[in-house]
Coordinates of C-alpha atoms and ligand atoms in Angstrom, one line a residue:
M1 CA -9.5 -15.3 6.2
E2 CA -8.8 -11.7 5.4
K3 CA -7.3 -11.6 1.9
K4 CA -3.7 -10.4 1.5
W5 CA -1.6 -9.9 -1.6
W6 CA 1.0 -12.4 -0.4
H7 CA -1.5 -15.2 -0.3
K8 CA -0.9 -15.5 -4.1
T9 CA 2.8 -16.1 -3.5
V10 CA 4.5 -18.6 -5.8
G11 CA 8.0 -18.3 -4.5
Y12 CA 11.3 -19.1 -5.9
Q13 CA 14.3 -19.5 -3.6
I14 CA 17.7 -18.5 -4.7
Y15 CA 21.0 -19.5 -3.1
P16 CA 22.9 -16.6 -4.7
K17 CA 26.4 -18.2 -4.2
S18 CA 25.4 -21.0 -6.6
F19 CA 23.0 -19.3 -9.0
Q20 CA 25.0 -17.4 -11.6
D21 CA 28.5 -15.8 -11.5
T22 CA 28.9 -12.8 -13.8
N23 CA 32.5 -11.7 -12.9
G24 CA 34.4 -15.0 -13.2
D25 CA 35.3 -15.3 -9.5
G26 CA 33.4 -18.6 -9.2
I27 CA 30.9 -17.1 -6.8
G28 CA 27.3 -16.3 -7.9
D29 CA 26.3 -12.7 -7.6
L30 CA 23.4 -10.3 -7.6
K31 CA 24.0 -9.4 -11.3
G32 CA 23.6 -13.1 -12.0
V33 CA 20.2 -13.1 -10.4
I34 CA 19.2 -10.1 -12.5
R35 CA 20.4 -11.9 -15.6
H36 CA 17.9 -14.7 -15.1
L37 CA 14.8 -12.8 -13.9
D38 CA 13.0 -13.3 -17.2
K39 CA 13.3 -17.1 -16.6
I40 CA 11.8 -16.8 -13.1
E41 CA 9.0 -14.7 -14.5
K42 CA 8.4 -17.3 -17.2
L43 CA 8.2 -20.0 -14.6
G44 CA 5.4 -18.0 -13.0
A45 CA 7.0 -17.1 -9.7
N46 CA 6.1 -13.7 -8.2
V47 CA 8.3 -13.7 -5.1
I48 CA 12.0 -14.4 -4.8
W49 CA 13.5 -15.4 -1.5
L50 CA 17.2 -14.5 -1.7
C51 CA 19.4 -16.3 0.8
P52 CA 21.6 -13.9 2.7
V53 CA 23.7 -11.5 0.7
F54 CA 24.6 -9.2 3.6
A55 CA 28.3 -8.5 4.5
S56 CA 29.6 -11.7 6.0
P57 CA 32.9 -13.6 6.6
M58 CA 30.9 -16.6 5.1
V59 CA 31.6 -19.2 7.8
D60 CA 28.0 -20.3 7.1
N61 CA 27.7 -18.9 3.6
G62 CA 26.1 -15.6 4.7
Y63 CA 24.1 -16.9 7.7
D64 CA 26.7 -15.1 9.7
I65 CA 26.1 -11.4 9.1
S66 CA 28.7 -8.9 10.0
D67 CA 26.8 -5.8 8.8
Y68 CA 23.1 -5.8 8.3
M69 CA 23.1 -2.7 6.2
D70 CA 25.7 -3.7 3.6
I71 CA 26.0 -6.2 0.8
D72 CA 28.9 -8.6 0.8
P73 CA 31.4 -7.6 -2.0
S74 CA 31.4 -11.2 -3.3
F75 CA 27.7 -10.7 -4.2
G76 CA 28.0 -7.1 -5.5
T77 CA 27.0 -3.7 -4.2
M78 CA 24.0 -1.9 -2.6
E79 CA 23.4 -0.5 -6.1
D80 CA 23.1 -4.0 -7.5
M81 CA 20.6 -4.8 -4.8
K82 CA 18.5 -1.8 -5.6
E83 CA 18.7 -2.7 -9.3
L84 CA 17.5 -6.2 -8.5
I85 CA 14.6 -4.9 -6.5
A86 CA 13.6 -2.6 -9.3
E87 CA 14.1 -5.1 -12.2
A88 CA 12.1 -7.7 -10.3
K89 CA 9.3 -5.2 -9.7
K90 CA 9.1 -4.6 -13.4
R91 CA 8.3 -8.3 -13.8
G92 CA 5.8 -8.4 -11.0
I93 CA 8.2 -10.1 -8.7
R94 CA 8.9 -9.1 -5.1
I95 CA 12.1 -9.8 -3.2
L96 CA 12.3 -11.3 0.2
M97 CA 15.7 -11.0 2.0
D98 CA 16.9 -13.6 4.4
L99 CA 17.1 -12.0 7.9
V100 CA 19.4 -13.8 10.3
V101 CA 18.7 -12.3 13.7
N102 CA 19.0 -15.3 16.0
H103 CA 22.7 -14.6 15.8
S104 CA 25.2 -12.4 14.1
S105 CA 28.7 -13.1 12.9
D106 CA 31.5 -12.9 15.5
R107 CA 33.0 -10.3 13.2
H108 CA 30.0 -8.0 13.7
A109 CA 31.0 -4.7 15.3
W110 CA 28.6 -5.4 18.2
F111 CA 30.2 -8.7 19.0
Q112 CA 33.7 -7.2 18.7
A113 CA 32.7 -4.5 21.1
A114 CA 31.1 -7.1 23.4
L115 CA 34.4 -9.1 23.5
Q116 CA 36.2 -5.9 24.6
D117 CA 33.7 -5.4 27.4
P118 CA 31.4 -8.4 28.0
F119 CA 29.7 -6.5 30.9
G120 CA 29.1 -3.3 29.0
K121 CA 26.4 -2.2 26.5
Y122 CA 27.2 -4.6 23.7
G123 CA 27.8 -7.5 26.1
K124 CA 24.1 -7.3 26.7
Y125 CA 23.5 -7.8 23.0
Y126 CA 24.7 -11.3 23.4
V127 CA 24.5 -14.1 26.0
F128 CA 27.6 -14.2 28.2
R129 CA 27.6 -16.5 31.2
E130 CA 30.0 -17.8 33.8
G131 CA 31.1 -21.4 33.6
K132 CA 30.4 -24.0 36.2
D133 CA 32.8 -26.3 37.9
G134 CA 35.5 -25.5 35.4
K135 CA 33.2 -26.3 32.5
E136 CA 30.7 -24.5 30.2
P137 CA 27.6 -23.0 31.9
N138 CA 25.6 -26.1 30.9
N139 CA 25.9 -29.1 28.6
W140 CA 23.7 -27.8 25.7
R141 CA 25.0 -29.1 22.3
S142 CA 25.2 -26.7 19.4
I143 CA 22.9 -27.6 16.5
F144 CA 26.1 -27.8 14.4
G145 CA 27.9 -30.1 16.9
G146 CA 30.1 -29.6 20.0
S147 CA 29.3 -27.4 22.9
A148 CA 26.9 -24.5 22.5
W149 CA 29.3 -22.4 24.6
E150 CA 32.6 -20.9 23.6
K151 CA 35.1 -19.4 26.1
V152 CA 35.6 -15.7 25.8
P153 CA 39.2 -15.0 25.0
G154 CA 41.1 -13.4 27.9
Y155 CA 38.7 -14.7 30.6
D156 CA 39.1 -17.8 32.7
N157 CA 35.5 -18.6 33.3
L158 CA 33.3 -16.7 30.9
Y159 CA 31.5 -18.1 27.9
Y160 CA 29.2 -16.9 25.1
L161 CA 26.3 -18.9 23.7
H162 CA 26.1 -20.0 20.0
I163 CA 23.5 -22.6 19.1
F164 CA 25.1 -22.8 15.6
T165 CA 28.8 -22.4 15.0
K166 CA 31.1 -20.6 17.4
E167 CA 31.4 -17.9 14.8
Q168 CA 27.6 -17.3 15.1
P169 CA 27.1 -15.9 18.6
D170 CA 23.4 -15.7 19.7
L171 CA 21.8 -12.3 20.0
N172 CA 20.1 -11.5 23.3
W173 CA 16.4 -10.9 22.4
E174 CA 15.6 -10.2 26.0
N175 CA 17.4 -6.9 25.6
P176 CA 15.0 -4.1 24.4
E177 CA 17.8 -2.1 23.1
L178 CA 19.0 -4.8 20.7
R179 CA 15.4 -5.4 19.6
E180 CA 15.0 -1.7 18.7
E181 CA 18.2 -1.8 16.6
I182 CA 16.9 -4.7 14.7
Y183 CA 13.5 -3.3 14.1
E184 CA 15.1 0.0 12.8
M185 CA 17.2 -2.0 10.4
I186 CA 14.2 -3.9 9.2
L187 CA 12.4 -0.7 8.5
K188 CA 15.4 0.7 6.5
W189 CA 15.3 -2.3 4.3
M190 CA 11.6 -2.1 3.8
D191 CA 12.0 1.5 2.7
L192 CA 14.2 0.2 -0.2
G193 CA 11.1 -1.6 -1.6
L194 CA 11.5 -5.1 -0.3
G195 CA 8.5 -7.5 -0.3
G196 CA 9.5 -8.7 3.1
F197 CA 11.8 -11.3 4.8
R198 CA 12.4 -14.9 5.4
L199 CA 13.3 -15.0 9.0
D200 CA 16.1 -17.5 9.7
A201 CA 16.0 -19.8 12.8
I202 CA 13.3 -17.7 14.2
S203 CA 11.8 -20.3 16.6
H204 CA 15.2 -20.2 18.5
L205 CA 15.0 -16.5 19.5
K206 CA 13.7 -17.1 22.9
K207 CA 15.6 -19.4 25.2
N208 CA 14.8 -21.0 28.5
Y209 CA 17.9 -20.1 30.5
Q210 CA 17.7 -22.7 33.2
Y211 CA 21.3 -23.6 33.4
T212 CA 21.0 -27.1 34.7
N213 CA 23.0 -29.8 33.0
L214 CA 20.8 -32.3 31.2
P215 CA 21.4 -36.0 30.9
P216 CA 23.9 -36.5 28.1
D217 CA 22.4 -37.9 24.9
G218 CA 25.6 -38.9 23.2
P219 CA 29.2 -39.9 23.9
D220 CA 30.2 -36.2 23.9
E221 CA 28.4 -35.7 27.2
Y222 CA 26.2 -32.9 25.7
N223 CA 22.4 -32.8 25.2
M224 CA 20.6 -31.5 22.1
A225 CA 18.5 -29.3 24.4
F226 CA 16.0 -28.3 21.7
E227 CA 13.1 -27.7 24.1
Y228 CA 15.3 -25.1 25.9
F229 CA 16.0 -23.1 22.7
N230 CA 13.2 -23.9 20.3
N231 CA 9.6 -22.6 20.5
V232 CA 10.0 -21.6 24.1
D233 CA 7.1 -20.1 25.9
G234 CA 7.0 -16.3 25.5
L235 CA 8.5 -16.4 21.9
A236 CA 5.3 -14.9 20.4
D237 CA 5.6 -11.8 22.7
I238 CA 9.0 -11.0 21.2
L239 CA 7.9 -11.7 17.6
C240 CA 4.7 -9.7 17.7
E241 CA 6.7 -6.5 17.6
M242 CA 7.7 -7.5 14.0
K243 CA 4.4 -8.2 12.5
D244 CA 4.1 -5.2 10.2
A245 CA 6.6 -6.6 7.8
L246 CA 5.7 -9.5 5.4
T247 CA 7.6 -12.4 7.0
I248 CA 8.0 -16.1 6.5
G249 CA 9.6 -17.7 9.6
E250 CA 11.8 -20.7 9.5
Y251 CA 9.9 -22.4 12.3
D252 CA 10.7 -25.8 13.6
H253 CA 7.7 -27.8 14.6
M254 CA 4.8 -25.5 15.1
G255 CA 2.4 -27.2 17.5
P256 CA -1.4 -27.0 17.4
E257 CA -1.4 -24.6 20.3
D258 CA 1.1 -22.2 18.5
V259 CA -0.9 -21.7 15.2
E260 CA -2.9 -18.7 16.3
D261 CA 0.1 -16.9 17.7
V262 CA 2.4 -17.8 14.8
I263 CA 0.4 -17.5 11.6
G264 CA -3.1 -16.6 12.8
E265 CA -5.0 -13.4 11.9
N266 CA -2.9 -11.5 14.4
G267 CA 0.0 -13.9 14.5
S268 CA 3.7 -13.0 14.3
F269 CA 4.2 -14.1 10.7
S270 CA 2.6 -14.2 7.4
S271 CA 3.6 -17.8 7.0
V272 CA 6.2 -20.4 8.1
F273 CA 8.5 -22.9 6.7
D274 CA 7.9 -25.9 9.0
F275 CA 9.9 -29.0 8.5
C276 CA 7.7 -31.8 9.8
H277 CA 7.2 -33.3 6.3
T278 CA 10.6 -32.7 4.9
L279 CA 12.8 -34.4 7.5
D280 CA 12.9 -37.8 6.1
N281 CA 14.8 -39.5 3.4
V282 CA 13.8 -42.6 1.5
R283 CA 17.3 -44.0 1.7
N284 CA 17.0 -44.0 5.5
P285 CA 16.8 -47.7 6.4
K286 CA 13.6 -47.0 8.2
W287 CA 11.9 -46.7 4.8
G288 CA 13.8 -48.4 2.1
N289 CA 10.9 -48.1 -0.3
T290 CA 9.2 -45.2 -2.0
V291 CA 5.6 -46.1 -1.2
A292 CA 6.2 -46.4 2.6
L293 CA 7.8 -42.9 2.7
F294 CA 5.0 -41.4 0.5
D295 CA 2.3 -42.8 2.8
D296 CA 3.9 -41.3 5.8
Y297 CA 4.5 -38.0 4.0
R298 CA 0.8 -37.9 3.0
D299 CA -0.2 -38.4 6.6
Q300 CA 2.1 -35.7 7.8
L301 CA 0.9 -33.2 5.1
F302 CA -2.7 -33.8 6.0
A303 CA -2.0 -33.7 9.7
A304 CA -0.3 -30.3 9.4
Q305 CA -3.2 -29.0 7.4
K306 CA -5.6 -30.2 10.0
I307 CA -3.7 -28.4 12.7
V308 CA -3.7 -25.1 10.8
D309 CA -7.4 -25.7 9.8
G310 CA -7.8 -22.6 7.7
R311 CA -6.5 -20.3 10.5
G312 CA -3.4 -19.3 8.5
M313 CA -1.2 -20.1 5.6
L314 CA 1.5 -22.8 5.7
C315 CA 4.3 -22.6 3.2
N316 CA 4.4 -25.7 1.0
F317 CA 7.8 -26.7 -0.3
L318 CA 9.9 -29.7 -1.2
E319 CA 13.4 -28.3 -1.4
N320 CA 15.6 -25.6 0.1
H321 CA 19.3 -25.0 0.6
D322 CA 19.4 -27.2 3.8
K323 CA 18.1 -30.4 2.3
P324 CA 19.2 -32.9 -0.3
R325 CA 17.4 -32.7 -3.6
S326 CA 13.8 -33.9 -3.5
I327 CA 14.0 -36.5 -6.3
D328 CA 16.7 -38.3 -4.4
R329 CA 15.1 -37.8 -1.0
F330 CA 11.6 -39.1 -2.0
L331 CA 12.2 -41.6 -4.7
M332 CA 14.3 -44.8 -4.6
P333 CA 16.6 -45.0 -7.7
E334 CA 14.4 -47.6 -9.3
D335 CA 11.4 -45.2 -9.0
Q336 CA 13.1 -42.2 -10.5
N337 CA 11.9 -41.3 -14.0
L338 CA 10.3 -38.4 -15.8
Y339 CA 6.8 -39.5 -14.7
S340 CA 7.6 -39.7 -11.0
E341 CA 9.7 -36.5 -11.2
K342 CA 6.6 -34.7 -12.5
M343 CA 4.3 -36.3 -10.0
L344 CA 6.4 -35.3 -7.0
P345 CA 5.8 -31.6 -6.8
V346 CA 2.0 -32.0 -7.5
T347 CA 1.7 -33.8 -4.1
N348 CA 1.7 -30.5 -2.2
F349 CA 1.5 -27.7 -4.8
F350 CA -2.3 -27.4 -4.6
L351 CA -2.7 -27.7 -0.9
P352 CA -3.9 -24.6 1.1
G353 CA -1.0 -22.2 1.7
I354 CA 1.7 -20.4 -0.3
V355 CA 4.2 -22.4 -2.3
F356 CA 8.0 -22.2 -2.8
L357 CA 10.3 -23.8 -5.3
Y358 CA 14.1 -23.9 -4.9
Q359 CA 16.6 -23.1 -7.7
G360 CA 17.2 -26.2 -9.8
Q361 CA 14.2 -28.0 -8.6
E362 CA 12.4 -27.0 -11.8
I363 CA 14.9 -28.9 -13.9
G364 CA 15.2 -31.8 -11.5
M365 CA 18.7 -31.2 -10.2
R366 CA 20.1 -34.1 -8.2
D367 CA 22.3 -34.9 -5.3
D368 CA 26.1 -35.1 -5.9
P369 CA 27.6 -37.8 -3.7
K370 CA 31.3 -37.3 -2.9
Q371 CA 34.0 -39.9 -2.9
S372 CA 35.6 -38.6 0.3
I373 CA 34.7 -36.3 3.2
Q374 CA 37.2 -33.9 1.7
G375 CA 34.8 -33.3 -1.1
F376 CA 32.5 -31.3 1.2
V377 CA 33.0 -27.7 2.4
D378 CA 30.4 -26.9 5.0
K379 CA 31.5 -26.7 8.5
P380 CA 28.5 -28.5 10.0
T381 CA 29.2 -31.5 7.7
F382 CA 32.5 -32.0 9.3
A383 CA 31.0 -31.7 12.8
I384 CA 28.5 -34.4 11.8
Y385 CA 31.3 -36.5 10.4
D386 CA 33.3 -36.2 13.7
R387 CA 30.2 -37.1 15.7
L388 CA 29.5 -40.2 13.6
I389 CA 33.2 -41.3 13.9
A390 CA 33.0 -40.7 17.7
E391 CA 29.9 -42.9 17.8
G392 CA 31.9 -45.7 16.3
K393 CA 31.1 -45.5 12.6
T394 CA 33.8 -46.3 10.1
D395 CA 34.9 -43.7 7.6
A396 CA 33.0 -45.4 4.8
E397 CA 29.8 -45.6 7.0
A398 CA 30.0 -42.0 8.0
L399 CA 30.6 -40.9 4.4
E400 CA 27.6 -43.0 3.3
Q401 CA 25.4 -41.3 5.8
I402 CA 26.6 -37.8 4.9
N403 CA 26.2 -38.5 1.2
C404 CA 22.6 -39.4 2.0
E405 CA 21.8 -36.5 4.3
S406 CA 24.1 -33.6 3.4
R407 CA 22.5 -30.2 2.8
E408 CA 25.4 -29.5 0.4
H409 CA 23.7 -31.5 -2.4
S410 CA 21.4 -28.5 -2.9
R411 CA 24.3 -26.1 -3.1
T412 CA 26.0 -27.3 -6.3
P413 CA 26.0 -24.6 -8.9
M414 CA 22.9 -24.1 -11.1
Q415 CA 23.1 -26.1 -14.3
W416 CA 22.3 -23.6 -17.0
D417 CA 23.7 -25.3 -20.1
A418 CA 26.2 -27.9 -21.4
S419 CA 29.1 -25.6 -21.7
A420 CA 32.1 -25.6 -19.2
E421 CA 31.0 -25.4 -15.6
A422 CA 27.3 -25.6 -16.8
G423 CA 27.4 -22.0 -17.7
F424 CA 27.5 -21.0 -14.0
T425 CA 30.9 -19.3 -14.2
T426 CA 33.8 -18.7 -16.5
G427 CA 36.1 -19.2 -13.6
T428 CA 36.5 -22.0 -11.1
P429 CA 33.3 -22.6 -9.2
W430 CA 33.5 -22.3 -5.4
F431 CA 31.8 -25.7 -5.2
P432 CA 32.0 -28.3 -8.0
V433 CA 29.3 -28.5 -10.5
N434 CA 27.4 -31.8 -10.6
K435 CA 28.9 -33.8 -13.4
N436 CA 25.5 -34.7 -14.8
Y437 CA 25.2 -31.2 -16.2
T438 CA 26.0 -32.1 -19.7
E439 CA 22.7 -34.0 -19.9
L440 CA 20.7 -32.2 -17.2
N441 CA 20.6 -28.5 -17.7
Y442 CA 18.2 -25.7 -18.2
E443 CA 18.9 -25.1 -21.9
A444 CA 18.3 -28.7 -22.8
E445 CA 15.0 -28.7 -21.0
E446 CA 14.0 -25.4 -22.5
K447 CA 14.3 -27.1 -26.0
D448 CA 12.1 -30.0 -24.9
P449 CA 8.4 -29.3 -24.4
D450 CA 8.1 -32.7 -22.6
S451 CA 10.7 -31.8 -20.0
L452 CA 10.3 -31.3 -16.3
L453 CA 10.9 -27.5 -16.7
W454 CA 7.9 -27.2 -19.0
F455 CA 5.8 -29.3 -16.6
Y456 CA 6.7 -27.0 -13.7
R457 CA 5.6 -24.0 -15.8
K458 CA 2.3 -25.7 -16.5
M459 CA 1.8 -26.6 -12.9
V460 CA 2.4 -23.0 -11.8
A461 CA 0.1 -21.7 -14.5
V462 CA -2.8 -23.9 -13.3
R463 CA -2.3 -22.7 -9.8
R464 CA -2.4 -19.1 -10.8
R465 CA -5.2 -19.4 -13.4
E466 CA -7.6 -16.6 -12.7
D467 CA -10.7 -18.7 -12.5
L468 CA -9.0 -21.3 -10.2
E469 CA -6.7 -19.3 -8.0
E470 CA -9.2 -18.4 -5.3
T471 CA -10.2 -22.1 -5.0
F472 CA -6.6 -23.2 -4.4
L473 CA -6.1 -20.4 -1.9
Y474 CA -9.3 -20.4 0.1
G475 CA -11.3 -23.5 -1.0
T476 CA -11.9 -26.4 1.5
L477 CA -9.4 -29.2 1.6
I478 CA -10.8 -32.7 1.4
P479 CA -8.3 -35.5 1.6
E480 CA -9.3 -38.4 -0.7
Y481 CA -8.4 -42.1 -0.7
E482 CA -6.6 -41.5 2.6
T483 CA -6.2 -45.2 3.5
V484 CA -5.1 -46.4 0.0
S485 CA -1.4 -47.1 0.2
G486 CA 0.6 -45.4 -2.6
V487 CA -2.1 -42.8 -3.3
L488 CA -1.9 -39.1 -2.2
A489 CA -5.0 -37.3 -3.3
Y490 CA -7.1 -34.4 -2.3
R491 CA -9.9 -32.2 -3.4
R492 CA -10.1 -28.4 -3.3
K493 CA -13.6 -27.1 -3.4
D494 CA -15.6 -23.8 -3.2
E495 CA -18.7 -22.5 -4.7
K496 CA -17.0 -21.9 -8.1
N497 CA -14.8 -25.0 -8.5
N498 CA -14.3 -28.6 -7.6
V499 CA -10.7 -29.7 -8.3
L500 CA -9.4 -33.2 -7.7
I501 CA -5.7 -33.8 -7.3
L502 CA -4.6 -37.4 -7.7
T503 CA -1.0 -38.7 -7.4
T504 CA 0.4 -42.2 -7.1
S505 CA 3.8 -43.4 -6.1
L506 CA 3.0 -47.0 -7.2
A507 CA 5.3 -48.4 -9.9
D508 CA 2.4 -50.5 -11.3
G509 CA -0.3 -47.8 -11.0
I510 CA -3.7 -48.5 -9.4
T511 CA -7.4 -48.5 -10.3
L512 CA -9.5 -46.5 -7.9
P513 CA -13.3 -46.1 -7.5
F514 CA -14.4 -42.9 -9.1
T515 CA -17.7 -41.2 -9.4
D516 CA -16.8 -37.7 -10.5
T517 CA -17.5 -36.2 -13.9
I518 CA -14.5 -34.7 -15.4
E519 CA -14.9 -31.2 -16.9
E520 CA -11.3 -30.5 -17.7
V521 CA -7.9 -32.2 -17.3
L522 CA -5.9 -29.3 -15.9
L523 CA -2.6 -31.2 -15.5
N524 CA -1.4 -34.7 -16.4
N525 CA 2.1 -36.2 -16.6
Y526 CA 0.8 -38.7 -19.2
D527 CA -1.0 -38.1 -22.5
T528 CA -4.1 -40.1 -21.4
C529 CA -6.5 -40.0 -18.5
E530 CA -8.1 -43.4 -18.1
A531 CA -11.3 -42.5 -16.4
G532 CA -14.4 -44.8 -16.7
E533 CA -17.9 -44.7 -15.4
E534 CA -17.0 -46.0 -12.0
T535 CA -13.3 -46.2 -11.8
I536 CA -10.2 -44.3 -12.7
R537 CA -6.9 -45.9 -13.6
L538 CA -3.8 -44.2 -12.4
Q539 CA -0.8 -45.2 -14.5
P540 CA 2.6 -45.7 -12.9
Y541 CA 3.5 -42.6 -11.0
Q542 CA 0.7 -40.7 -12.6
C543 CA -0.5 -37.3 -11.4
L544 CA -3.7 -35.7 -12.5
V545 CA -5.3 -32.4 -11.6
L546 CA -9.0 -32.6 -12.7
K547 CA -11.7 -30.0 -12.7
V548 CA -14.8 -32.0 -12.0
K549 CA -18.5 -31.1 -11.9
E550 CA -19.6 -29.5 -8.7
Ligands
NOJ601 C1 19.0 -22.0 9.0 C2 19.5 -21.8 7.6 O1 18.6 -22.2 6.6 C3 20.8 -22.5 7.6 O2 21.4 -22.6 6.3 C4 21.8 -21.9 8.5 O3 23.0 -22.6 8.6 C5 21.2 -21.8 9.9 N1 19.8 -21.4 10.0 C6 22.0 -20.9 10.8 O4 21.7 -19.6 10.4

């Protein structure tokens, strides 16, 4: 593989709205990100993915952009953005912005012009279609619930497509004029010194416009027609035009046949966030116990690596702003403790690929279940709630499911210290702080060398250690103990190093056959490593990163 600077990425994702407010309006801002750059540097991250800070009416917290060349006033100004890029650079950190180009906001000037004249220039920037038999053009369901089509005001039988909310009309990537505008905008941002982009919902850019109705898959008569708007044939042709920028695509389900086109040497992206291994939740009745979920997770991780097979770099992550917190997602309550919390990130941190952490993950932030549906604020949550009720669930059942699955858990404000509102704001936070902040916060963990925060720093330092980094980046991956339930283990090997990564999700630990000779214990969530001549004992939820003899 040809070496690139970004292979060394240890990324840190920031959801700016919930990171740090500096002007008391209850909303996190760019100055707040600047305030904490030293902490991100101390963690060892060298890339920040900033969730959208562009001008937006905030129907989907910035994933609905109304001006691609402006910063939303709630986050600050263009000057703040430039300062952030410069201050980050001083610390060896590059900034990735979150580019949302599958759709714009309905408040974007293009869409406003399109509404005035759906058959003119800007109408062609979006997807307008005639309805059929007095209904929408077809029965695709939006990813956020309800029809994927919305009637154009003032027309009897004209609709526009939105695979997310109706305030997020899809852009028409078949139109070269639109593509040019977007590429120009990307170049302007790159000129400001960005490291690159995370590309939102990118596998949806290309659609298969066969307007037949599909068999309904729910009581609403719609069909979640994913195969018609995700990873559709021809997608790579559109994306290739973007390949000069450093890009990490949000890419749902990259198949074996897509690898070359998507992240190969001449692929469309540097890397992708794929969700195969993050979809599940231990509280889903399908699992009900930590070990069963871990075994499946292990199999999925290794399967994904096998598919890529050294042809490109996956992006390994556990959390983001669209998922509940990883401790609650992977570990049953009875399995949650400081050992298992430290073990969890080690499971994928040393796999081939780049890595990303999400704000608050490094201190073990947790889900924040609500007492009532009114406690949530995200539009899609309410759409899910309505669907569950329509499917016959009671209010309590629907709430339970949402409390388990909601992406809003990861959006509670960052818990900096034990002062009012966790030090996030001097005002009223836009979304309530998790009440556990008096105990669980950054400052408390900073004072405790045994804390999760310190462990994350050690973990990043091991990965970035000069004499090991190349092995973690380009060394061979050898899965180990693959058939032992409750063990997730692998080896990374090249001519310089042989590193064994061992983790267990077993509450009683396990003794494994072991023939390696340990040279150095690089990382351990216990004080002891119980390795004998022929066996190694993994203590409950232990993780070990061992440099062993070649
Ligand atoms: C994926 C983003 O991560 C999510 O937060 C957003 O709601 C959708 N794309 C729509 O842009």
